[in-house]
Coordinates of C-alpha atoms (C1' of nucleotides) in Angstrom, one line a residue:
Chain A
M4 CA 77.2 -94.5 141.5
K5 CA 76.7 -90.8 142.1
S6 CA 79.3 -89.7 139.7
T7 CA 78.6 -86.1 138.5
M8 CA 77.8 -84.5 141.8
T9 CA 74.9 -82.4 140.0
T10 CA 72.1 -83.8 142.1
P11 CA 69.7 -81.4 142.9
A12 CA 66.8 -83.5 144.2
G13 CA 64.4 -80.8 144.5
L14 CA 64.6 -79.8 140.9
D15 CA 63.8 -83.6 140.2
H16 CA 61.0 -83.6 142.1
T17 CA 59.6 -80.2 140.9
L18 CA 60.0 -80.8 137.3
T19 CA 58.5 -84.5 137.7
A20 CA 55.5 -82.8 139.3
L21 CA 55.5 -80.4 136.4
A22 CA 55.6 -83.2 133.8
D23 CA 52.3 -84.3 134.0
P24 CA 49.1 -82.4 132.6
T25 CA 46.6 -83.3 135.2
R26 CA 49.0 -81.8 137.9
R27 CA 49.7 -78.9 135.8
A28 CA 45.9 -78.1 135.6
I29 CA 45.8 -78.9 139.3
L30 CA 48.2 -76.1 139.9
Q31 CA 46.3 -73.9 137.6
R32 CA 43.2 -74.2 139.5
L33 CA 45.0 -73.8 142.7
S34 CA 46.7 -70.5 141.8
A35 CA 43.2 -68.9 141.9
G36 CA 43.0 -69.9 145.6
E37 CA 42.6 -72.7 147.9
V38 CA 40.3 -75.6 147.0
R39 CA 39.2 -78.8 148.7
V40 CA 40.6 -82.1 147.4
T41 CA 36.9 -83.2 146.3
D42 CA 36.4 -79.9 144.4
L43 CA 39.7 -80.3 142.7
A44 CA 38.8 -83.8 141.6
Q45 CA 35.7 -83.2 140.2
P46 CA 36.6 -81.9 136.6
F47 CA 38.9 -84.5 135.9
A48 CA 37.7 -87.9 134.3
M49 CA 39.4 -89.9 137.0
S50 CA 39.0 -91.2 140.5
L51 CA 39.0 -89.1 143.5
N52 CA 42.0 -91.4 144.7
A53 CA 43.9 -90.6 141.6
V54 CA 43.6 -87.1 142.3
S55 CA 44.7 -87.5 145.8
K56 CA 47.8 -89.2 144.5
H57 CA 48.8 -86.4 142.2
V58 CA 48.3 -83.9 145.1
R59 CA 50.9 -86.0 146.8
V60 CA 53.5 -86.0 144.3
L61 CA 52.8 -81.8 144.3
E62 CA 53.2 -81.8 148.0
R63 CA 56.7 -83.9 147.7
A64 CA 57.6 -81.2 145.3
Q65 CA 56.4 -78.6 147.8
L66 CA 54.4 -77.0 145.1
V67 CA 51.1 -77.8 146.9
T68 CA 50.5 -77.4 150.7
R69 CA 47.8 -78.9 152.8
R70 CA 45.6 -77.1 155.5
R71 CA 43.4 -79.6 157.4
A72 CA 40.5 -77.8 158.4
G73 CA 38.1 -80.3 160.1
R74 CA 37.3 -83.1 157.6
E75 CA 38.1 -81.0 154.7
H76 CA 41.6 -80.7 153.4
L77 CA 42.3 -77.4 152.0
L78 CA 45.0 -77.3 149.2
S79 CA 46.9 -74.2 148.1
F80 CA 49.7 -73.3 145.7
N81 CA 53.2 -72.8 146.7
P82 CA 55.2 -71.0 143.8
K83 CA 58.5 -71.0 145.4
P84 CA 60.1 -74.4 143.7
L85 CA 59.1 -72.8 140.4
D86 CA 62.2 -70.3 141.0
E87 CA 64.6 -73.2 140.9
A88 CA 63.1 -74.6 137.8
A89 CA 62.9 -71.6 136.1
A90 CA 66.3 -70.5 137.2
W91 CA 67.6 -73.9 135.9
I92 CA 65.9 -73.0 132.3
E93 CA 67.4 -69.6 132.2
T94 CA 70.9 -71.0 132.8
Q95 CA 70.6 -73.1 129.9
R96 CA 69.6 -70.5 127.9
A97 CA 72.3 -68.2 129.0
L98 CA 75.0 -71.0 128.2
W99 CA 73.6 -71.6 124.9
T100 CA 73.6 -67.9 123.8
T101 CA 77.0 -67.5 125.5
R102 CA 78.4 -70.5 123.5
L103 CA 76.8 -69.1 120.5
D104 CA 78.7 -65.7 120.9
A105 CA 82.0 -67.6 121.5
L106 CA 81.4 -69.6 118.2
E107 CA 80.4 -66.5 116.4
A108 CA 83.6 -64.6 117.7
L109 CA 85.8 -67.7 116.5
L110 CA 84.5 -67.7 113.1
R111 CA 85.1 -64.0 112.9
A112 CA 88.8 -64.3 113.9
E113 CA 89.9 -67.9 112.6
D114 CA 89.0 -67.8 108.9
R115 CA 91.9 -69.6 107.3
V116 CA 92.1 -73.1 109.0
A117 CA 90.2 -75.9 107.4
A118 CA 90.8 -79.4 108.7
P119 CA 89.0 -81.5 106.0
T120 CA 87.2 -84.6 107.1
R121 CA 88.8 -85.1 110.5
R122 CA 87.2 -82.9 113.1
N123 CA 88.6 -83.2 116.7
K124 CA 86.7 -81.7 119.6
G125 CA 86.9 -81.8 123.2
T126 CA 87.1 -85.0 125.3
R127 CA 88.4 -87.3 122.9
H128 CA 90.0 -90.6 123.7
E129 CA 92.5 -90.4 121.0
R130 CA 93.2 -94.2 121.5
Chain B
M24 CA 35.1 -85.7 130.5
K25 CA 38.3 -83.9 129.2
S26 CA 37.1 -80.5 130.4
T27 CA 39.9 -78.3 131.1
M28 CA 41.2 -78.8 127.5
T29 CA 44.9 -77.9 128.7
T30 CA 46.6 -80.6 127.0
P31 CA 49.8 -79.7 125.5
A32 CA 51.8 -82.5 124.4
G33 CA 55.1 -80.9 123.9
L34 CA 55.2 -79.5 127.6
D35 CA 54.8 -83.2 128.6
H36 CA 57.8 -84.1 126.7
T37 CA 59.9 -81.1 127.6
L38 CA 59.4 -81.5 131.3
T39 CA 59.6 -85.3 131.3
A40 CA 63.0 -84.8 129.8
L41 CA 64.2 -82.1 132.2
A42 CA 63.0 -84.3 135.3
D43 CA 66.0 -86.4 135.1
P44 CA 69.5 -85.3 136.4
T45 CA 71.3 -87.1 133.8
R46 CA 69.4 -85.6 131.1
R47 CA 69.8 -82.2 132.6
A48 CA 73.5 -83.0 132.7
I49 CA 73.8 -84.1 129.2
L50 CA 72.0 -80.7 128.3
Q51 CA 74.3 -79.0 130.4
R52 CA 77.3 -80.6 128.5
L53 CA 75.6 -80.0 125.0
S54 CA 75.1 -76.3 125.6
A55 CA 79.0 -76.0 125.2
G56 CA 78.7 -77.5 121.8
E57 CA 78.2 -80.7 119.5
V58 CA 79.6 -83.7 121.4
R59 CA 79.7 -87.4 120.2
V60 CA 77.4 -90.0 121.9
T61 CA 80.5 -91.8 123.4
D62 CA 82.0 -88.8 124.6
L63 CA 78.7 -87.8 126.2
A64 CA 78.4 -91.1 127.8
Q65 CA 82.1 -91.4 129.2
P66 CA 81.6 -89.2 132.3
F67 CA 78.4 -91.3 133.6
A68 CA 78.5 -94.5 135.6
M69 CA 76.2 -96.1 133.3
S70 CA 76.3 -98.2 130.1
L71 CA 76.5 -96.4 126.8
N72 CA 73.4 -97.8 126.1
A73 CA 71.6 -96.2 128.9
V74 CA 72.9 -92.6 127.8
S75 CA 71.8 -93.5 124.2
K76 CA 68.4 -94.0 125.7
H77 CA 68.4 -90.7 127.5
V78 CA 69.4 -89.0 124.5
R79 CA 66.3 -90.4 122.6
V80 CA 64.1 -89.1 125.2
L81 CA 65.8 -85.7 124.8
E82 CA 65.2 -85.9 120.9
R83 CA 61.6 -86.7 121.6
A84 CA 61.6 -83.5 123.4
Q85 CA 63.3 -81.7 120.5
L86 CA 65.9 -80.6 122.9
V87 CA 68.4 -82.5 121.2
T88 CA 69.1 -82.9 117.5
R89 CA 71.4 -85.3 115.6
R90 CA 73.8 -84.8 112.9
R91 CA 75.2 -87.8 111.7
A92 CA 78.8 -87.5 110.5
G93 CA 80.2 -90.7 109.1
R94 CA 80.0 -93.4 111.8
E95 CA 79.5 -90.8 114.4
H96 CA 76.6 -89.0 115.7
L97 CA 77.0 -85.4 116.8
L98 CA 74.6 -84.4 118.9
S99 CA 73.6 -80.4 119.7
F100 CA 71.4 -78.5 122.2
N101 CA 68.0 -77.0 120.7
P102 CA 67.0 -74.4 123.5
K103 CA 63.7 -73.7 121.6
P104 CA 61.4 -76.1 123.8
L105 CA 62.6 -74.3 126.9
D106 CA 60.6 -71.2 125.9
E107 CA 57.4 -73.2 126.2
A108 CA 58.3 -74.7 129.6
A109 CA 59.5 -71.2 130.8
A110 CA 56.5 -69.5 129.4
W111 CA 54.2 -71.9 131.5
I112 CA 56.2 -71.4 134.9
E113 CA 55.9 -67.5 134.3
T114 CA 52.2 -67.8 133.8
Q115 CA 51.6 -69.6 137.0
R116 CA 53.7 -67.0 138.9
A117 CA 51.5 -64.4 137.2
L118 CA 48.5 -66.2 138.1
W119 CA 49.6 -66.4 141.5
T120 CA 50.7 -63.0 142.3
T121 CA 47.3 -61.9 140.4
R122 CA 45.4 -63.8 143.0
L123 CA 47.3 -62.5 145.9
D124 CA 46.6 -58.9 144.5
A125 CA 43.0 -59.6 144.3
L126 CA 43.0 -61.3 147.9
E127 CA 44.5 -58.2 149.4
A128 CA 42.1 -56.0 147.7
L129 CA 39.3 -58.0 149.1
L130 CA 40.9 -58.0 152.8
R131 CA 41.1 -54.3 152.7
A132 CA 37.4 -53.7 151.3
E133 CA 35.5 -56.6 153.1
D134 CA 36.3 -56.1 156.6
R135 CA 33.0 -56.7 158.4
V136 CA 31.8 -60.1 157.4
A137 CA 33.0 -63.1 159.6
A138 CA 31.1 -66.2 158.8
P139 CA 32.3 -68.5 161.7
T140 CA 32.6 -72.2 161.3
R141 CA 30.9 -72.7 157.7
R142 CA 33.0 -71.5 154.9
N143 CA 31.4 -71.9 151.5
K144 CA 33.9 -71.8 148.4
G145 CA 33.5 -72.1 144.8
T146 CA 32.2 -75.6 143.3
R147 CA 30.2 -77.0 146.2
H148 CA 27.8 -79.7 145.7
E149 CA 25.4 -78.3 148.3
R150 CA 23.5 -81.6 148.5
Chain C
dA24 C1' 88.2 -108.5 102.7
dT25 C1' 88.5 -108.2 107.8
dT26 C1' 88.4 -105.8 111.5
dT27 C1' 87.5 -102.3 114.5
dC28 C1' 84.8 -98.4 115.9
dA29 C1' 80.3 -95.6 117.1
dT30 C1' 76.0 -96.4 117.6
dT31 C1' 71.5 -98.5 117.7
dC32 C1' 68.2 -102.6 118.0
dA33 C1' 66.6 -106.2 120.6
dA34 C1' 65.1 -108.7 124.6
dC35 C1' 64.9 -108.9 129.5
dT36 C1' 64.8 -107.3 134.6
dC37 C1' 63.3 -103.9 138.3
dT38 C1' 61.0 -100.2 139.8
dG39 C1' 57.7 -96.6 140.1
dA40 C1' 54.1 -94.1 138.0
dG41 C1' 49.1 -93.7 137.1
dG42 C1' 44.9 -95.7 137.4
dT43 C1' 41.3 -98.9 139.5
dT44 C1' 38.4 -100.5 143.8
dG45 C1' 37.3 -101.4 148.4
dA46 C1' 38.3 -100.7 153.2
dA47 C1' 39.5 -97.6 156.8
dC48 C1' 39.4 -93.3 159.5
dG49 C1' 38.2 -89.0 161.7
dA50 C1' 35.2 -85.2 161.7
dT51 C1' 30.0 -83.5 161.1
dA52 C1' 25.3 -84.2 161.0
dT53 C1' 21.0 -86.3 162.4
Chain D
dA1 C1' 24.7 -93.6 169.0
dT2 C1' 24.7 -93.8 163.8
dA3 C1' 25.1 -92.4 159.4
dT4 C1' 27.2 -89.6 156.0
dC5 C1' 30.9 -87.0 154.2
dG6 C1' 35.7 -85.9 153.1
dT7 C1' 39.9 -88.1 152.7
dT8 C1' 43.4 -91.5 152.8
dC9 C1' 45.3 -96.1 153.1
dA10 C1' 46.0 -100.6 151.2
dA11 C1' 46.1 -104.0 147.4
dC12 C1' 46.3 -104.6 142.8
dC13 C1' 47.1 -104.1 137.5
dT14 C1' 49.4 -102.1 133.7
dC15 C1' 52.7 -99.8 131.1
dA16 C1' 56.6 -96.9 130.8
dG17 C1' 61.2 -95.6 132.5
dA18 C1' 65.7 -96.4 133.5
dG19 C1' 69.1 -99.9 133.4
dT20 C1' 71.6 -104.1 131.9
dT21 C1' 73.8 -107.4 128.1
dG22 C1' 74.2 -109.3 123.9
dA23 C1' 73.7 -109.0 119.2
dA24 C1' 73.5 -106.3 114.6
dT25 C1' 74.4 -102.5 111.6
dG26 C1' 77.4 -99.2 109.2
dA27 C1' 81.4 -96.6 108.2
dA28 C1' 86.7 -96.5 108.9
dA29 C1' 91.1 -98.4 109.2
dT30 C1' 94.3 -102.0 108.1

DNA sequence: ATTTCATTCAACTCTGAGGTTGAACGATAT
DNA sequence: ATATCGTTCAACCTCAGAGTTGAATGAAAT
């Protein structure tokens, strides 16, 4: 277990939080400013409790912070975790284009080799 | 009911796919070029079947496409869905900074009003 | 024709996510 | 003191996600 060492737990939480339309809507609403849980829940066709749970998921991802003011809880949006997510996506795109460039270079240089049916690529067990 | 109209199904699939470390690792591996399912599965501490399922999730999100070559399936990375995800994130950040600017402007202009305990914000039922 | 290889399909388990309702709790209002 | 408001906690349901094992399928090699 654990294997690949690439285990950024923060990203997991961030992306999981973003992967739900209700939660994305919540964030959208929150980017306009602080909102109470009840007011937040109002537009949704689901119970207040359900929304409360979504908020907890967003808090786990640190995309939302809570400020208790008397009996009401004011929620606000914290965009910081989005940085990591955006960075990951950008990295992927960069890798992709890099690889494309390398491929293009290869095609330009090697133009004579033509192994017909048997292509041999990367980590192959080779029996 | 339904209200917010913001229900982009593609984003759901994309972000759900990205929210798992195994799948992110798969994408990373794939951005270096086409890989067979078996080779893809090798580094992971899980069954081939499990990886196969992860691949299916990535295909649902159209982040991975499959090319059948004889008995082996060559998987490749398709970065297009990342655009929508990145765009959503950027929009959020933009909204956030916009709101901050507006707030700052407000603070600069209104400086005398001070409602003590009772703050009244947005959609309030007002009994 | 038979075996082996690459992959999926099918069935099953376990866990957690998303939703519900009903109570509990702390703060405000009467 | 009591009722009401804002919110969570607790228990429960259902369904999908992540994993397993054991076939089944289809192409390749013998």
